[in-house]
GROMACS .gro file of C-alpha atoms in nm:
model
  231
    1MET     CA    1   0.000   0.000   0.000
    2ALA     CA    2   0.136   0.341  -0.098
    3SER     CA    3   0.234   0.574   0.187
    4GLN     CA    4   0.094   0.924   0.220
    5ASP     CA    5   0.424   1.064   0.092
    6ASP     CA    6   0.407   0.836  -0.212
    7ARG     CA    7   0.049   0.947  -0.282
    8GLU     CA    8   0.148   1.313  -0.266
    9GLU     CA    9   0.405   1.250  -0.539
   10ILE     CA   10   0.138   1.113  -0.776
   11PRO     CA   11   0.015   1.394  -1.002
   12VAL     CA   12  -0.349   1.499  -0.996
   13GLU     CA   13  -0.513   1.490  -1.338
   14LEU     CA   14  -0.836   1.659  -1.448
   15VAL     CA   15  -1.006   1.386  -1.651
   16ASP     CA   16  -1.317   1.572  -1.766
   17THR     CA   17  -1.572   1.840  -1.676
   18ALA     CA   18  -1.950   1.851  -1.703
   19LYS     CA   19  -2.162   2.164  -1.726
   20LEU     CA   20  -2.465   2.170  -1.500
   21PRO     CA   21  -2.800   2.291  -1.638
   22ASP     CA   22  -2.825   2.590  -1.403
   23GLY     CA   23  -2.457   2.688  -1.403
   24GLY     CA   24  -2.137   2.557  -1.247
   25GLU     CA   25  -1.968   2.235  -1.341
   26LEU     CA   26  -1.870   1.896  -1.212
   27MET     CA   27  -1.506   1.793  -1.235
   28LEU     CA   28  -1.375   1.440  -1.253
   29TRP     CA   29  -1.024   1.420  -1.103
   30ARG     CA   30  -0.778   1.132  -1.095
   31ARG     CA   31  -0.475   1.064  -0.878
   32GLY     CA   32  -0.328   0.726  -0.971
   33ASP     CA   33  -0.606   0.473  -0.916
   34ASP     CA   34  -0.821   0.715  -0.715
   35TYR     CA   35  -1.103   0.919  -0.868
   36SER     CA   36  -1.299   1.211  -0.727
   37ILE     CA   37  -1.605   1.401  -0.850
   38GLN     CA   38  -1.603   1.761  -0.728
   39PHE     CA   39  -1.824   2.065  -0.745
   40GLY     CA   40  -1.600   2.367  -0.701
   41ASP     CA   41  -1.387   2.297  -0.394
   42ASP     CA   42  -1.634   2.041  -0.257
   43GLU     CA   43  -1.579   1.670  -0.314
   44LEU     CA   44  -1.911   1.504  -0.383
   45MET     CA   45  -1.773   1.151  -0.389
   46GLY     CA   46  -1.456   0.952  -0.426
   47ASN     CA   47  -1.395   0.586  -0.499
   48GLN     CA   48  -1.227   0.530  -0.160
   49VAL     CA   49  -1.534   0.649   0.035
   50ARG     CA   50  -1.833   0.432  -0.053
   51HIS     CA   51  -1.956   0.285   0.275
   52SER     CA   52  -2.245   0.525   0.341
   53GLU     CA   53  -2.352   0.537  -0.026
   54GLU     CA   54  -2.386   0.158  -0.022
   55ALA     CA   55  -2.565   0.176   0.314
   56LEU     CA   56  -2.825   0.409   0.158
   57ALA     CA   57  -2.935   0.116  -0.056
   58THR     CA   58  -2.894  -0.173   0.185
   59LEU     CA   59  -3.072   0.000   0.475
   60ALA     CA   60  -3.366   0.094   0.253
   61CYS     CA   61  -3.395  -0.248   0.090
   62ASP     CA   62  -3.376  -0.421   0.430
   63ARG     CA   63  -3.693  -0.235   0.529
   64LEU     CA   64  -3.894  -0.351   0.228
   65SER     CA   65  -4.141  -0.636   0.267
   66HIS     CA   66  -4.012  -0.804  -0.050
   67ARG     CA   67  -3.705  -0.794  -0.274
   68ASP     CA   68  -3.873  -0.786  -0.615
   69GLY     CA   69  -3.999  -0.429  -0.606
   70ARG     CA   70  -3.943  -0.116  -0.814
   71ILE     CA   71  -3.672   0.121  -0.690
   72LEU     CA   72  -3.589   0.474  -0.806
   73ILE     CA   73  -3.235   0.608  -0.756
   74GLY     CA   74  -3.155   0.975  -0.800
   75GLY     CA   75  -2.818   1.001  -0.977
   76LEU     CA   76  -2.555   0.753  -1.096
   77GLY     CA   77  -2.264   0.896  -0.898
   78MET     CA   78  -1.984   0.639  -0.896
   79GLY     CA   79  -2.225   0.348  -0.894
   80PHE     CA   80  -2.198   0.254  -0.527
   81THR     CA   81  -2.568   0.299  -0.443
   82LEU     CA   82  -2.672   0.134  -0.770
   83GLY     CA   83  -2.446  -0.166  -0.714
   84ALA     CA   84  -2.565  -0.216  -0.357
   85THR     CA   85  -2.927  -0.190  -0.473
   86LEU     CA   86  -2.883  -0.454  -0.742
   87ARG     CA   87  -2.712  -0.687  -0.496
   88SER     CA   88  -2.997  -0.640  -0.246
   89LEU     CA   89  -3.282  -0.725  -0.484
   90SER     CA   90  -3.413  -1.032  -0.658
   91SER     CA   91  -3.379  -1.112  -1.028
   92THR     CA   92  -3.734  -0.988  -1.094
   93ALA     CA   93  -3.691  -0.642  -0.941
   94GLU     CA   94  -3.674  -0.319  -1.140
   95VAL     CA   95  -3.429  -0.034  -1.074
   96VAL     CA   96  -3.477   0.305  -1.237
   97VAL     CA   97  -3.189   0.554  -1.224
   98ALA     CA   98  -3.262   0.918  -1.309
   99GLU     CA   99  -2.945   1.099  -1.416
  100LEU     CA  100  -2.949   1.465  -1.515
  101VAL     CA  101  -2.595   1.507  -1.652
  102PRO     CA  102  -2.501   1.315  -1.971
  103GLU     CA  103  -2.128   1.332  -1.894
  104VAL     CA  104  -2.181   1.131  -1.574
  105VAL     CA  105  -2.313   0.845  -1.788
  106LYS     CA  106  -2.012   0.884  -2.018
  107TRP     CA  107  -1.779   0.860  -1.717
  108ALA     CA  108  -1.962   0.550  -1.596
  109ARG     CA  109  -1.898   0.383  -1.931
  110GLY     CA  110  -1.546   0.520  -1.964
  111PRO     CA  111  -1.293   0.615  -1.693
  112LEU     CA  112  -1.514   0.484  -1.411
  113ALA     CA  113  -1.625   0.164  -1.588
  114HIS     CA  114  -1.416  -0.047  -1.348
  115LEU     CA  115  -1.630   0.085  -1.059
  116PHE     CA  116  -1.958   0.020  -1.239
  117LYS     CA  117  -1.865  -0.336  -1.338
  118ASP     CA  118  -2.168  -0.482  -1.520
  119TYR     CA  119  -2.431  -0.265  -1.350
  120LEU     CA  120  -2.526  -0.067  -1.659
  121ILE     CA  121  -2.607  -0.381  -1.858
  122ASP     CA  122  -2.805  -0.546  -1.580
  123PRO     CA  123  -3.149  -0.633  -1.729
  124ARG     CA  124  -3.320  -0.496  -1.417
  125LEU     CA  125  -3.186  -0.145  -1.481
  126SER     CA  126  -3.362   0.136  -1.666
  127LEU     CA  127  -3.159   0.456  -1.708
  128GLU     CA  128  -3.356   0.775  -1.762
  129MET     CA  129  -3.186   1.101  -1.862
  130ALA     CA  130  -3.408   1.320  -1.649
  131ASP     CA  131  -3.435   1.525  -1.332
  132VAL     CA  132  -3.529   1.281  -1.056
  133HIS     CA  133  -3.797   1.522  -0.935
  134ASP     CA  134  -3.970   1.498  -1.274
  135VAL     CA  135  -3.961   1.118  -1.257
  136ILE     CA  136  -4.112   1.126  -0.908
  137VAL     CA  137  -4.396   1.355  -1.020
  138ARG     CA  138  -4.486   1.122  -1.311
  139HIS     CA  139  -4.529   0.809  -1.097
  140LYS     CA  140  -4.804   0.805  -0.835
  141ALA     CA  141  -4.771   0.494  -0.617
  142GLY     CA  142  -4.504   0.379  -0.861
  143PHE     CA  143  -4.206   0.286  -0.642
  144ASP     CA  144  -4.133   0.067  -0.343
  145ALA     CA  145  -3.835   0.287  -0.254
  146ILE     CA  146  -3.683   0.617  -0.365
  147LEU     CA  147  -3.312   0.666  -0.292
  148LEU     CA  148  -3.175   1.020  -0.314
  149ASP     CA  149  -2.806   1.111  -0.315
  150VAL     CA  150  -2.808   1.404  -0.555
  151ASP     CA  151  -2.665   1.673  -0.324
  152ASN     CA  152  -2.446   1.682  -0.015
  153GLY     CA  153  -2.758   1.709   0.196
  154PRO     CA  154  -3.121   1.824   0.184
  155ASP     CA  155  -3.057   2.142  -0.015
  156GLY     CA  156  -2.998   2.225  -0.381
  157MET     CA  157  -2.625   2.291  -0.357
  158ILE     CA  158  -2.542   2.110  -0.681
  159HIS     CA  159  -2.859   2.179  -0.879
  160LEU     CA  160  -3.075   2.461  -0.741
  161PRO     CA  161  -3.406   2.310  -0.858
  162ASN     CA  162  -3.331   2.015  -0.630
  163GLU     CA  163  -3.473   2.234  -0.354
  164ARG     CA  164  -3.805   2.095  -0.481
  165LEU     CA  165  -3.706   1.754  -0.347
  166TYR     CA  166  -3.664   1.872   0.011
  167CYS     CA  167  -3.939   2.131   0.060
  168ASN     CA  168  -4.276   2.048   0.219
  169TRP     CA  169  -4.471   1.998  -0.102
  170GLY     CA  170  -4.183   1.811  -0.267
  171LEU     CA  171  -4.178   1.559   0.016
  172ARG     CA  172  -4.554   1.515  -0.013
  173VAL     CA  173  -4.513   1.444  -0.385
  174ALA     CA  174  -4.243   1.188  -0.304
  175ARG     CA  175  -4.477   1.022  -0.054
  176GLU     CA  176  -4.746   1.001  -0.323
  177ALA     CA  177  -4.494   0.836  -0.558
  178LEU     CA  178  -4.437   0.553  -0.310
  179LYS     CA  179  -4.646   0.238  -0.280
  180PRO     CA  180  -4.791   0.152   0.064
  181GLY     CA  181  -4.505   0.059   0.294
  182GLY     CA  182  -4.258   0.238   0.067
  183ILE     CA  183  -3.935   0.401   0.181
  184LEU     CA  184  -3.786   0.740   0.093
  185ALA     CA  185  -3.413   0.726   0.176
  186ILE     CA  186  -3.196   1.039   0.166
  187TRP     CA  187  -2.817   1.057   0.205
  188SER     CA  188  -2.653   1.359   0.368
  189ALA     CA  189  -2.309   1.468   0.479
  190TYR     CA  190  -2.466   1.635   0.784
  191THR     CA  191  -2.763   1.623   1.020
  192ASP     CA  192  -3.061   1.858   0.982
  193ASP     CA  193  -3.335   1.867   1.246
  194ASP     CA  194  -3.550   2.101   1.038
  195PHE     CA  195  -3.551   1.851   0.753
  196VAL     CA  196  -3.659   1.574   0.989
  197ASP     CA  197  -3.949   1.797   1.094
  198ARG     CA  198  -4.048   1.846   0.729
  199LEU     CA  199  -4.041   1.470   0.666
  200GLU     CA  200  -4.269   1.413   0.963
  201GLN     CA  201  -4.502   1.694   0.858
  202ALA     CA  202  -4.528   1.526   0.515
  203GLY     CA  203  -4.661   1.213   0.687
  204PHE     CA  204  -4.349   0.998   0.705
  205GLY     CA  205  -4.225   0.796   0.998
  206VAL     CA  206  -3.855   0.881   1.018
  207ASP     CA  207  -3.547   0.690   1.129
  208GLU     CA  208  -3.217   0.882   1.128
  209VAL     CA  209  -2.910   0.660   1.095
  210SER     CA  210  -2.550   0.775   1.146
  211ILE     CA  211  -2.305   0.594   0.921
  212PRO     CA  212  -1.923   0.621   0.919
  213ALA     CA  213  -1.794   0.750   0.587
  214LEU     CA  214  -1.534   0.471   0.601
  215ALA     CA  215  -1.622   0.130   0.745
  216GLY     CA  216  -1.480   0.094   1.094
  217GLU     CA  217  -1.382   0.460   1.130
  218GLU     CA  218  -1.584   0.713   1.329
  219HIS     CA  219  -1.414   1.048   1.261
  220VAL     CA  220  -1.638   1.136   0.963
  221ILE     CA  221  -2.007   1.056   1.001
  222HIS     CA  222  -2.274   1.073   0.732
  223THR     CA  223  -2.650   1.070   0.783
  224ILE     CA  224  -2.918   0.860   0.618
  225TRP     CA  225  -3.285   0.934   0.672
  226LEU     CA  226  -3.521   0.641   0.618
  227ALA     CA  227  -3.871   0.784   0.581
  228SER     CA  228  -4.150   0.526   0.575
  229LYS     CA  229  -4.484   0.587   0.412
  230GLY     CA  230  -4.660   0.321   0.618
  231ASP     CA  231  -4.931   0.084   0.496
   0.00000   0.00000   0.00000
């Protein structure tokens, strides 16, 4: 394993950029075998930190009454949530991924293909080039679970219209898009008591789970909210 000094000697390479619809850009960086997707100075995800993104899927799927349901994932990212979802479900399940940025799909099929493995050709997967909010609005009682990891928390930092996902009426729309017993799961880099209040006001029962960013390490903690629609 390379030491920290060795890593610092490896040059950092900008692999590609992606313009966002409402301004700003995503940047895909590489240092040796490590990749990072950043928005400005903020790292959104890196291939070494996947534990909580995988937990977003496994915790939600563990709460479902069956493993052959229909799941919506907001954003491809580096494929960690998608991979964990596919591993958690049966062969007859359906997984819909809504991805807004075409370059992210290109990265998944190109420089990040080793992270995505065979996920993108899994027959259970449907990939929609769309805003996840628009997909939610189109499907009333259409999903057993909705998994959201499209920002660093419940605000539109990356894509301003994502505020619609986290406001009172947006949460009510998400609840309507779930089947009875469905789960809305949201990943966040931080806690937010006001957001928990909004989830409860929208009619969800809420569990807040603290997850280490790295398995077995407690110095960086991420938050996952598991909001249940009930029967």
